[in-house]
Coordinates of C-alpha atoms and ligand atoms in Angstrom, one line a residue:
M83 CA 98.2 110.7 114.7
R84 CA 96.1 107.7 113.5
L85 CA 95.3 107.8 109.8
L86 CA 92.2 105.7 108.3
I87 CA 92.9 105.2 104.4
T88 CA 90.7 103.9 102.3
G89 CA 91.5 101.6 99.1
G90 CA 95.0 101.1 101.4
A91 CA 96.0 97.9 99.6
G92 CA 95.7 99.9 96.2
F93 CA 98.6 101.0 94.3
I94 CA 98.4 105.1 95.6
G95 CA 96.7 103.8 99.0
S96 CA 99.7 101.4 99.6
H97 CA 102.4 103.9 98.9
L98 CA 100.4 106.4 101.2
C99 CA 100.9 103.5 103.9
D100 CA 104.4 103.3 104.1
R101 CA 104.9 107.2 103.9
F102 CA 102.7 107.6 107.1
L103 CA 104.3 105.2 108.6
R104 CA 107.5 106.1 108.0
D105 CA 106.6 109.4 109.2
G106 CA 105.7 107.5 112.6
Q107 CA 101.8 107.6 112.2
R108 CA 99.5 104.9 113.2
V109 CA 97.7 103.9 110.0
V110 CA 94.5 101.8 109.7
A111 CA 94.0 100.8 105.9
M112 CA 90.6 99.6 105.0
D113 CA 90.1 97.8 101.6
N114 CA 88.3 94.8 99.9
F115 CA 90.6 94.0 97.3
I116 CA 88.1 94.8 94.2
T117 CA 90.9 96.3 92.1
G118 CA 94.3 95.9 94.5
S119 CA 95.7 93.3 96.3
P120 CA 97.2 91.9 99.7
D121 CA 100.6 91.8 97.7
N122 CA 101.0 95.5 98.3
I123 CA 100.5 95.7 101.8
A124 CA 102.1 91.8 102.9
H125 CA 105.4 93.8 103.8
L126 CA 103.6 95.5 106.5
A127 CA 102.3 92.5 108.4
G128 CA 103.6 92.7 111.8
N129 CA 104.4 96.4 111.8
R130 CA 102.4 97.2 115.0
Q131 CA 102.0 100.8 114.0
F132 CA 99.7 99.1 110.6
E133 CA 96.2 97.7 110.7
F134 CA 94.2 96.3 107.9
I135 CA 90.5 96.0 108.0
Y136 CA 88.7 94.1 105.0
H137 CA 85.7 96.2 104.2
D138 CA 83.5 97.5 101.6
V139 CA 83.3 101.2 102.1
S140 CA 80.2 101.7 100.3
N141 CA 78.6 100.0 103.4
F142 CA 78.7 101.6 106.9
I143 CA 82.2 102.3 108.2
H144 CA 83.2 101.1 111.7
V145 CA 86.8 101.6 113.1
P146 CA 87.1 101.0 116.9
G147 CA 89.2 103.6 118.8
P148 CA 90.3 107.5 117.4
V149 CA 90.9 108.4 114.1
D150 CA 92.7 112.0 113.6
A151 CA 92.4 111.8 109.4
V152 CA 90.4 109.7 106.7
L153 CA 92.1 109.5 103.3
H154 CA 89.6 108.7 101.2
F155 CA 91.2 106.8 98.1
A156 CA 89.0 103.8 97.7
S157 CA 87.8 103.3 94.0
P158 CA 88.3 101.1 90.8
A159 CA 90.8 104.1 88.9
S160 CA 91.8 102.8 85.7
P161 CA 89.3 102.7 83.2
I162 CA 89.1 99.2 82.3
D163 CA 88.5 98.7 85.7
Y164 CA 85.5 101.1 86.0
L165 CA 84.2 100.0 82.7
K166 CA 84.1 96.2 84.7
Y167 CA 82.8 97.8 87.4
P168 CA 80.6 100.5 86.8
I169 CA 78.2 100.6 89.7
Q170 CA 80.5 99.8 92.3
T171 CA 82.5 102.8 90.8
L172 CA 79.2 105.1 91.1
K173 CA 79.1 103.4 94.6
V174 CA 82.0 103.6 96.3
G175 CA 82.4 107.5 94.8
A176 CA 79.0 108.4 96.5
L177 CA 78.0 106.0 99.2
G178 CA 81.8 105.0 99.8
T179 CA 82.6 109.1 100.2
H180 CA 79.3 109.5 102.2
N181 CA 80.4 107.0 104.9
A182 CA 83.8 108.2 105.0
L183 CA 82.7 111.4 105.5
G184 CA 80.4 110.6 108.3
L185 CA 83.1 108.4 110.1
A186 CA 85.8 111.3 110.4
R187 CA 82.8 113.7 111.7
A188 CA 81.8 111.0 114.3
K189 CA 85.7 111.2 115.2
G190 CA 86.4 114.6 114.8
A191 CA 89.2 113.8 112.2
G192 CA 89.9 115.7 109.0
F193 CA 89.1 114.5 105.8
L194 CA 90.9 114.1 102.5
L195 CA 89.4 113.1 99.1
A196 CA 91.4 111.3 96.3
S197 CA 89.7 113.4 93.1
T198 CA 90.9 113.2 89.4
S199 CA 91.8 115.0 86.8
E200 CA 88.7 113.1 85.1
V201 CA 86.3 115.8 87.0
Y202 CA 87.8 118.3 83.9
G203 CA 86.5 115.4 81.1
D204 CA 87.7 115.9 78.1
P205 CA 88.6 119.3 78.7
L206 CA 88.3 122.5 76.3
V207 CA 90.4 124.5 78.3
H208 CA 93.9 123.8 78.5
P209 CA 96.0 123.5 80.8
Q210 CA 93.3 122.8 83.5
S211 CA 93.5 125.0 86.7
E212 CA 91.4 124.8 89.6
A213 CA 88.7 126.9 88.2
Y214 CA 87.8 125.1 85.6
A215 CA 84.5 123.4 85.5
G216 CA 85.4 120.6 83.1
N217 CA 83.4 119.1 80.1
V218 CA 82.2 115.5 81.3
D219 CA 79.4 113.5 79.6
P220 CA 77.1 112.4 82.3
V221 CA 76.3 109.1 80.1
G222 CA 79.5 108.5 78.3
P223 CA 81.1 105.3 79.4
R224 CA 83.8 107.2 81.5
G225 CA 80.4 109.0 83.4
V226 CA 80.4 106.4 86.1
Y227 CA 83.9 107.5 87.3
D228 CA 84.2 111.4 86.6
E229 CA 80.4 111.8 87.9
A230 CA 81.1 110.0 90.7
K231 CA 83.8 111.9 91.4
R232 CA 82.3 114.8 91.1
F233 CA 79.5 114.1 93.3
A234 CA 82.2 113.0 95.8
E235 CA 83.6 116.7 95.8
A236 CA 80.2 118.4 96.0
L237 CA 79.9 116.3 99.3
V238 CA 82.8 116.8 100.5
M239 CA 82.3 120.5 100.3
A240 CA 78.6 120.0 101.6
Y241 CA 80.5 118.7 104.7
H242 CA 83.1 121.4 104.8
R243 CA 80.2 124.2 104.5
E244 CA 77.6 122.4 106.5
H245 CA 79.3 120.7 109.7
K246 CA 82.6 122.9 109.3
M247 CA 84.5 119.7 108.8
D248 CA 88.0 120.4 108.3
T249 CA 88.7 118.8 104.0
R250 CA 90.8 118.6 101.2
I251 CA 90.3 117.7 97.8
V252 CA 93.7 116.3 95.6
R253 CA 92.7 116.1 92.2
I254 CA 95.2 114.0 90.9
F255 CA 96.7 113.6 87.8
N256 CA 98.0 110.5 85.8
T257 CA 100.5 108.9 88.2
Y258 CA 102.5 105.6 87.8
G259 CA 105.2 103.7 89.6
P260 CA 105.9 100.4 91.3
R261 CA 102.5 98.3 92.4
M262 CA 100.2 99.3 89.7
R263 CA 98.6 95.7 88.4
L264 CA 100.3 94.7 85.2
D265 CA 96.9 93.8 83.7
D266 CA 95.1 97.0 85.1
G267 CA 95.1 98.7 81.4
R268 CA 96.5 101.6 82.1
V269 CA 98.4 102.7 79.8
V270 CA 102.1 102.5 81.8
P271 CA 101.5 99.0 83.1
N272 CA 100.4 98.2 79.5
F273 CA 103.5 99.9 77.7
I274 CA 106.0 98.5 80.2
G275 CA 104.1 94.8 80.5
Q276 CA 104.8 94.8 76.6
A277 CA 108.5 96.1 76.5
V278 CA 109.5 94.1 79.2
R279 CA 108.2 91.0 76.9
G280 CA 109.9 92.2 74.0
E281 CA 106.2 93.2 72.3
S282 CA 105.3 96.3 70.2
L283 CA 103.3 98.7 72.2
T284 CA 99.6 99.1 71.6
I285 CA 99.0 102.6 70.7
Y286 CA 95.0 103.3 70.9
G287 CA 93.8 105.8 68.3
D288 CA 96.2 107.9 66.6
G289 CA 98.6 108.3 69.6
T290 CA 98.4 112.1 69.7
Q291 CA 96.4 112.3 72.7
T292 CA 98.4 113.7 75.7
R293 CA 98.9 113.1 79.0
C294 CA 101.6 114.3 81.7
F295 CA 103.1 111.5 83.9
Q296 CA 104.0 111.7 87.1
Y297 CA 105.9 109.1 89.8
I298 CA 104.0 108.1 92.3
D299 CA 106.9 109.6 95.2
D300 CA 105.8 113.1 93.8
L301 CA 102.3 112.5 94.5
V302 CA 102.7 110.9 97.4
E303 CA 104.4 114.1 98.8
G304 CA 102.0 116.4 97.6
V305 CA 99.2 114.6 99.3
V306 CA 101.2 114.7 102.7
R307 CA 101.8 118.5 101.9
L308 CA 98.1 118.8 101.1
L309 CA 96.8 117.0 104.5
H310 CA 99.2 119.1 106.6
S311 CA 97.7 122.6 105.3
D312 CA 94.6 124.5 105.4
L313 CA 93.7 124.2 102.0
V314 CA 90.1 123.7 101.4
D315 CA 89.8 124.3 98.0
P316 CA 90.7 121.3 95.4
V317 CA 94.6 120.8 94.0
N318 CA 95.7 119.9 91.1
I319 CA 98.9 117.5 91.7
G320 CA 100.6 116.4 88.6
T321 CA 103.6 117.0 86.2
T322 CA 103.2 119.9 83.7
R323 CA 105.3 117.6 80.9
E324 CA 102.7 117.0 78.2
I325 CA 103.6 114.1 76.1
C326 CA 101.5 112.7 73.8
I327 CA 101.0 108.7 73.9
R328 CA 102.9 108.0 70.1
D329 CA 106.2 109.6 72.0
F330 CA 105.3 108.3 75.0
A331 CA 105.8 104.9 73.8
E332 CA 109.2 105.8 72.1
V333 CA 110.4 107.1 75.7
V334 CA 109.3 103.6 77.3
N335 CA 110.9 101.3 74.4
R336 CA 114.2 103.2 74.7
V337 CA 114.4 103.2 78.7
A338 CA 113.3 99.4 78.7
G339 CA 115.7 98.9 75.7
N340 CA 112.8 97.1 73.6
A341 CA 113.4 96.9 69.4
A342 CA 110.0 95.7 68.4
G343 CA 108.4 99.2 68.2
T344 CA 104.6 100.2 68.3
I345 CA 101.2 99.2 66.7
Y346 CA 98.2 101.2 66.5
A347 CA 95.1 99.7 67.9
E348 CA 92.3 102.0 67.1
G349 CA 89.5 100.0 67.9
L350 CA 90.6 99.4 71.8
R351 CA 90.6 103.5 72.4
I352 CA 87.3 103.5 74.7
D353 CA 84.8 106.7 73.8
G354 CA 85.7 109.5 75.4
D355 CA 89.3 109.4 76.1
P356 CA 90.0 112.6 76.7
Q357 CA 92.5 114.3 73.7
T358 CA 94.4 116.5 76.2
R359 CA 95.4 116.6 79.9
K360 CA 97.5 119.0 81.6
P361 CA 97.6 120.4 84.9
D362 CA 98.0 124.0 85.8
T363 CA 99.9 123.5 89.5
T364 CA 99.9 127.2 90.2
R365 CA 97.8 126.5 93.1
A366 CA 100.0 123.5 94.7
R367 CA 103.3 125.5 93.7
Q368 CA 102.4 128.7 95.6
T369 CA 100.3 127.5 98.3
L370 CA 102.1 123.9 99.2
G371 CA 105.7 124.7 98.0
W372 CA 105.3 121.6 96.1
Q373 CA 106.5 120.5 92.8
P374 CA 107.4 117.4 91.2
Q375 CA 111.3 115.8 91.6
V376 CA 111.2 112.6 89.8
A377 CA 112.0 113.0 85.6
L378 CA 110.1 110.7 83.2
D379 CA 113.1 108.3 83.0
A380 CA 113.8 107.8 86.4
G381 CA 110.4 107.2 87.2
L382 CA 109.9 104.7 84.3
M383 CA 113.3 103.0 85.2
R384 CA 112.2 102.5 88.9
T385 CA 108.8 100.7 87.3
I386 CA 110.3 98.8 84.4
A387 CA 112.5 97.4 87.6
Y388 CA 109.4 96.6 89.4
F389 CA 107.6 95.2 86.5
R390 CA 110.3 93.1 85.3
S391 CA 110.6 91.4 88.5
L392 CA 106.8 90.3 88.0
V393 CA 106.8 89.3 84.1
L394 CA 110.6 87.4 84.4
P395 CA 110.3 86.0 88.0
G396 CA 114.2 85.8 89.0
E397 CA 115.3 88.6 87.8
A398 CA 115.4 90.9 90.8
P399 CA 114.2 94.5 90.7
G400 CA 117.4 96.7 89.8
Ligands
NAD758 P1 93.7 101.2 92.8 O1 92.6 100.3 91.9 O2 95.2 100.4 92.9 O3 93.4 101.3 94.2 C1 92.2 101.9 94.6 C2 91.9 100.8 95.8 O4 90.3 101.0 96.2 C3 92.1 99.4 95.5 O5 92.9 98.6 96.4 C4 90.6 98.8 95.5 O6 90.8 97.4 96.1 C5 90.1 99.9 96.5 N1 88.4 99.8 96.4 C6 87.8 100.1 95.7 N2 86.3 100.0 95.7 C7 86.6 100.1 97.2 C8 85.2 99.5 98.6 N3 84.0 99.9 97.8 N4 85.7 99.5 99.5 C9 86.8 99.4 99.7 N5 87.9 99.4 99.2 C10 87.6 99.8 97.3 O7 94.1 102.7 91.9 P2 95.0 103.8 92.6 O8 95.5 104.2 91.0 O9 95.8 103.3 93.7 O10 93.8 104.7 92.6 C11 93.4 105.4 94.1 C12 92.3 106.5 94.4 O11 93.6 107.8 93.2 C13 91.2 106.1 93.4 O12 90.5 106.9 94.2 C14 91.4 106.7 91.9 O13 90.2 107.3 91.8 C15 92.5 108.4 92.7 N6 92.9 108.6 91.2 C16 94.5 108.2 90.9 C17 95.1 108.5 89.7 C18 96.2 107.6 89.1 O14 96.6 108.1 88.1 N7 96.8 106.4 89.5 C19 94.6 109.5 88.9 C20 93.5 110.1 89.6 C21 93.0 109.7 90.9
UDP759 N1 96.2 103.5 75.8 C1 97.2 103.5 74.6 N2 97.9 101.8 74.5 C2 97.3 101.4 75.8 C3 96.8 101.9 76.9 C4 96.2 103.3 76.9 O1 97.6 104.3 73.8 O2 97.7 100.2 75.9 C5 95.9 105.2 75.9 C6 94.8 105.6 76.0 O3 93.9 105.2 74.8 C7 94.8 107.0 76.7 C8 96.0 107.4 77.2 O4 96.9 106.2 76.8 O5 94.8 107.9 75.5 C9 96.1 107.2 78.8 O6 95.3 105.9 79.1 P1 95.2 105.4 80.6 O7 94.0 104.0 80.7 O8 96.3 105.3 81.3 O9 94.5 106.5 81.1 P2 93.4 107.9 81.2 O10 94.6 108.6 81.4 O11 93.0 108.0 80.1 O12 92.8 107.8 82.2

């Protein structure tokens, strides 16, 4: 198989490149580095099964040669990033998805969309199953991301129904691991960066908001299984271990050995920040036989080792 991964130089995209190459596939990564980095794929230079194309997928996509599957992961993903790039975020969700679908159709390829738990917005149903239609404010600050992904899902289903294309939609819940950008503003790099520097962790709001954090390897396994399945309906991939941000900060401090504690930074909480988030993963478990394998402490240890090497160069990842 020859796969196109848009957003291939990002956090998740680069791990997908690694996995598919390891599985013996040929991979074409496409990225414009708006939030990703060449560093994430530098280790693949010289690999004859790997190609990189620098391109903004919101413009017409041209890929010479056969393509068997398109995995569309290009999009700013951190709230700080999509607030900084609101129009690019809407464009890559709408125009980028349209172009990526058009390429897949022209090549007779399968298509997989990276969607998000944010399609559920600030949910009124808990936990969130794929049947829940969500609670999204289109004009709130998060609307640029949430609505782009909701539009992208609608477009994928339209191509599936109208053009009989073989499509998949993965709704990804909070995922963390090595290669997240230290300054991407998400809670994991923020907390780990602070912990490694021996600073207090900044809790936004009162810290009672909840999330479920999955390690990157578990997500990648879910994406691979979904791609090879025949499941057209959206699938949640995430852990069901729900933790409030206050407790999460304590876990990070404990695992990192940071004694500086926490501080509350009410003003930094973005409007519309969901109060709860937890996937119902029945579909993934029953149809893909998938469930997360990496415990929070273990995933954090690996991620802390990576960030330590960035913050304190000279200290090799353990
Ligand atoms: P990321 O910012 O590390 O990766 C996104 C990549 O897409 C970057 O390399 C960026 O440069 C690239 N990109 C953005 N716009 C582009 C464009 N117009 N043309 C070409 N490349 C472009 O973020 P991530 O966490 O790896 O997220 C990857 C995907 O997974 C996104 O679609 C995101 O919405 C989705 N997702 C991630 C999470 C998570 O917890 N990490 C949760 C839900 C959904
Ligand atoms: N958060 C926090 N401190 C930080 C960064 C984030 O308390 O330094 C909170 C944020 O308000 C949100 C949660 O952590 O409630 C997760 O935020 P993130 O940006 O990782 O992504 P989200 O899940 O909101 O998309």
